[in-house]
Amino acid sequence: MNDGTPHLEICLLGAPEIQISGNPLSLNHLKARALLFFLAASRQAHTRQYLAALLWGESASSEALHSLRSSLYRLRQSLRAHQIASALLSDGELLSLQPASYQCDLIEFRRLLAQGGEEPLTQAVALYRGPLLQGFSLADAPLFEEWVRTEELHLNQACLGALDQLATWAE
């Protein structure tokens, strides 16, 4: 966006990065970062209960929901500091990111793969900087870690498939 509106950029392939209009987003709370990463990658709304179980599955439901509220507060504060609080949508029990407010390399990777063709596949392969959320982990969130492993397996297979197709065309 070049209209002066802050824009959120989230890179999940390789070491994760969050930037707003080219500047790093300061969000030191791991669970708030994980929440942002998950919402960006899924590009859909999720219930608070689901997100609480995903990130605090080892805790009692009431504790998990309290922790989610705390992480949401931290995330909102960080986004608000960069004048982009509207990126996080809350509709009753549903939470999501406003699709027009952010770009995510993972979403772009999937879009390019779906297009097919030599140029889109070449661009998709170039976006694949490394494994999903490389170097980022939550030891106390097994469901989140399982999601990362499953997604990475699919992404890796998709990238290898694209490379195979590009090699076939190059022959």
Short mmCIF file of C-alpha atoms in Angstrom, two decimals:
data_model
loop_
_atom_site.label_atom_id
_atom_site.label_comp_id
_atom_site.label_asym_id
_atom_site.label_seq_id
_atom_site.Cartn_x
_atom_site.Cartn_y
_atom_site.Cartn_z
CA MET A 1 0.00 0.00 0.00
CA ASN A 2 1.35 3.37 -0.93
CA ASP A 3 -1.51 5.48 0.40
CA GLY A 4 0.23 6.15 3.71
CA THR A 5 -1.83 3.56 5.58
CA PRO A 6 0.33 1.26 7.69
CA HIS A 7 0.48 -2.22 6.22
CA LEU A 8 1.29 -5.43 8.03
CA GLU A 9 3.72 -7.84 6.37
CA ILE A 10 4.07 -11.31 7.85
CA CYS A 11 6.74 -13.74 6.66
CA LEU A 12 6.20 -17.27 7.92
CA LEU A 13 8.38 -19.23 5.50
CA GLY A 14 11.83 -19.48 7.05
CA ALA A 15 12.55 -17.45 10.17
CA PRO A 16 9.33 -15.56 10.95
CA GLU A 17 9.27 -11.79 10.56
CA ILE A 18 6.57 -9.22 11.23
CA GLN A 19 6.87 -5.73 9.79
CA ILE A 20 4.60 -2.74 9.55
CA SER A 21 5.38 -0.52 6.58
CA GLY A 22 8.92 -1.92 6.54
CA ASN A 23 9.59 -1.52 10.27
CA PRO A 24 9.79 -4.51 12.63
CA LEU A 25 6.78 -5.00 14.88
CA SER A 26 7.81 -5.17 18.52
CA LEU A 27 5.86 -8.06 19.95
CA ASN A 28 8.00 -9.98 22.43
CA HIS A 29 5.24 -12.18 23.85
CA LEU A 30 5.63 -15.63 22.19
CA LYS A 31 1.97 -16.66 22.42
CA ALA A 32 0.81 -13.33 20.97
CA ARG A 33 3.23 -13.85 18.08
CA ALA A 34 1.99 -17.42 17.61
CA LEU A 35 -1.59 -16.17 17.58
CA LEU A 36 -0.74 -13.61 14.90
CA PHE A 37 1.14 -16.22 12.85
CA PHE A 38 -1.74 -18.69 13.02
CA LEU A 39 -4.42 -16.13 12.11
CA ALA A 40 -2.31 -14.86 9.20
CA ALA A 41 -1.61 -18.36 7.87
CA SER A 42 -5.16 -19.62 8.12
CA ARG A 43 -6.74 -16.42 6.71
CA GLN A 44 -10.03 -17.27 8.36
CA ALA A 45 -11.90 -16.62 11.58
CA HIS A 46 -11.51 -18.99 14.54
CA THR A 47 -13.41 -19.25 17.78
CA ARG A 48 -11.78 -18.07 20.96
CA GLN A 49 -12.25 -21.58 22.38
CA TYR A 50 -10.34 -23.12 19.44
CA LEU A 51 -7.49 -20.63 19.72
CA ALA A 52 -7.27 -21.10 23.48
CA ALA A 53 -7.04 -24.88 23.01
CA LEU A 54 -4.48 -24.49 20.20
CA LEU A 55 -2.12 -22.34 22.27
CA TRP A 56 -2.93 -23.34 25.86
CA GLY A 57 -4.26 -26.89 25.45
CA GLU A 58 -2.44 -28.04 28.55
CA SER A 59 -4.37 -25.58 30.73
CA ALA A 60 -7.90 -25.67 32.06
CA SER A 61 -10.42 -24.02 29.72
CA SER A 62 -10.96 -20.95 31.92
CA GLU A 63 -7.19 -20.44 32.32
CA ALA A 64 -6.66 -20.91 28.58
CA LEU A 65 -9.32 -18.32 27.75
CA HIS A 66 -7.80 -15.90 30.27
CA SER A 67 -4.37 -16.41 28.67
CA LEU A 68 -5.87 -15.83 25.23
CA ARG A 69 -7.39 -12.53 26.42
CA SER A 70 -4.01 -11.51 27.79
CA SER A 71 -2.25 -12.34 24.51
CA LEU A 72 -4.95 -10.54 22.53
CA TYR A 73 -4.40 -7.47 24.71
CA ARG A 74 -0.65 -7.56 24.02
CA LEU A 75 -1.24 -8.04 20.29
CA ARG A 76 -3.76 -5.20 20.13
CA GLN A 77 -1.43 -2.88 22.06
CA SER A 78 1.40 -3.60 19.66
CA LEU A 79 -0.80 -3.09 16.58
CA ARG A 80 -2.32 0.06 18.09
CA ALA A 81 1.16 1.51 18.63
CA HIS A 82 1.63 1.28 14.86
CA GLN A 83 -1.84 2.64 14.00
CA ILE A 84 -2.99 -0.70 12.60
CA ALA A 85 -5.23 -1.99 15.40
CA SER A 86 -8.04 -2.49 12.86
CA ALA A 87 -6.10 -5.43 11.40
CA LEU A 88 -7.32 -7.64 14.24
CA LEU A 89 -11.03 -8.39 13.94
CA SER A 90 -13.15 -9.56 16.84
CA ASP A 91 -16.72 -10.58 16.11
CA GLY A 92 -18.16 -12.04 19.31
CA GLU A 93 -16.48 -15.39 19.71
CA LEU A 94 -14.65 -15.19 16.36
CA LEU A 95 -11.18 -13.74 15.84
CA SER A 96 -9.43 -13.11 12.55
CA LEU A 97 -7.18 -10.72 10.69
CA GLN A 98 -8.65 -8.25 8.22
CA PRO A 99 -7.47 -9.75 4.88
CA ALA A 100 -6.88 -6.36 3.25
CA SER A 101 -4.68 -5.20 6.15
CA TYR A 102 -1.83 -7.66 5.70
CA GLN A 103 0.31 -9.62 3.31
CA CYS A 104 1.66 -13.04 4.15
CA ASP A 105 4.28 -14.95 2.18
CA LEU A 106 2.54 -18.25 2.97
CA ILE A 107 -0.75 -17.04 1.47
CA GLU A 108 1.10 -15.71 -1.59
CA PHE A 109 2.99 -19.04 -1.90
CA ARG A 110 -0.29 -20.95 -1.98
CA ARG A 111 -1.85 -18.49 -4.44
CA LEU A 112 1.08 -18.82 -6.84
CA LEU A 113 1.04 -22.62 -6.63
CA ALA A 114 -2.68 -22.63 -7.43
CA GLN A 115 -2.05 -20.50 -10.54
CA GLY A 116 0.42 -23.01 -11.95
CA GLY A 117 2.50 -22.04 -14.94
CA GLU A 118 6.22 -21.50 -15.11
CA GLU A 119 6.38 -17.90 -13.85
CA PRO A 120 4.04 -18.37 -10.84
CA LEU A 121 5.80 -21.61 -9.81
CA THR A 122 9.19 -19.90 -10.09
CA GLN A 123 7.93 -17.07 -7.89
CA ALA A 124 6.45 -19.55 -5.38
CA VAL A 125 9.73 -21.46 -5.08
CA ALA A 126 11.57 -18.16 -4.54
CA LEU A 127 9.22 -17.35 -1.62
CA TYR A 128 10.04 -20.61 0.14
CA ARG A 129 12.92 -19.29 2.30
CA GLY A 130 12.87 -22.30 4.62
CA PRO A 131 10.58 -24.37 6.83
CA LEU A 132 7.43 -22.83 8.26
CA LEU A 133 8.26 -20.71 11.33
CA GLN A 134 11.88 -21.87 11.32
CA GLY A 135 13.39 -21.40 14.78
CA PHE A 136 10.05 -20.51 16.41
CA SER A 137 8.48 -23.01 18.79
CA LEU A 138 6.16 -23.24 21.75
CA ALA A 139 7.14 -26.17 23.94
CA ASP A 140 3.96 -25.85 26.01
CA ALA A 141 1.57 -25.81 23.03
CA PRO A 142 1.54 -29.29 21.48
CA LEU A 143 -1.46 -28.60 19.24
CA PHE A 144 0.23 -25.52 17.79
CA GLU A 145 3.44 -27.49 17.23
CA GLU A 146 1.46 -30.27 15.54
CA TRP A 147 -0.19 -27.70 13.27
CA VAL A 148 3.24 -26.30 12.32
CA ARG A 149 4.62 -29.78 11.56
CA THR A 150 1.59 -30.76 9.46
CA GLU A 151 1.58 -27.48 7.54
CA GLU A 152 5.33 -27.69 6.93
CA LEU A 153 4.98 -31.22 5.55
CA HIS A 154 2.34 -30.01 3.04
CA LEU A 155 4.35 -26.91 2.15
CA ASN A 156 7.55 -28.87 1.65
CA GLN A 157 5.76 -31.38 -0.61
CA ALA A 158 4.18 -28.52 -2.58
CA CYS A 159 7.55 -26.83 -3.05
CA LEU A 160 9.17 -30.08 -4.17
CA GLY A 161 6.29 -30.64 -6.59
CA ALA A 162 6.78 -27.16 -8.02
CA LEU A 163 10.52 -27.74 -8.38
CA ASP A 164 9.85 -31.07 -10.09
CA GLN A 165 7.43 -29.40 -12.53
CA LEU A 166 9.91 -26.59 -13.24
CA ALA A 167 12.68 -29.17 -13.87
CA THR A 168 10.41 -31.06 -16.27
CA TRP A 169 9.68 -27.86 -18.21
CA ALA A 170 13.39 -26.99 -18.26
CA GLU A 171 14.21 -30.33 -19.91
#
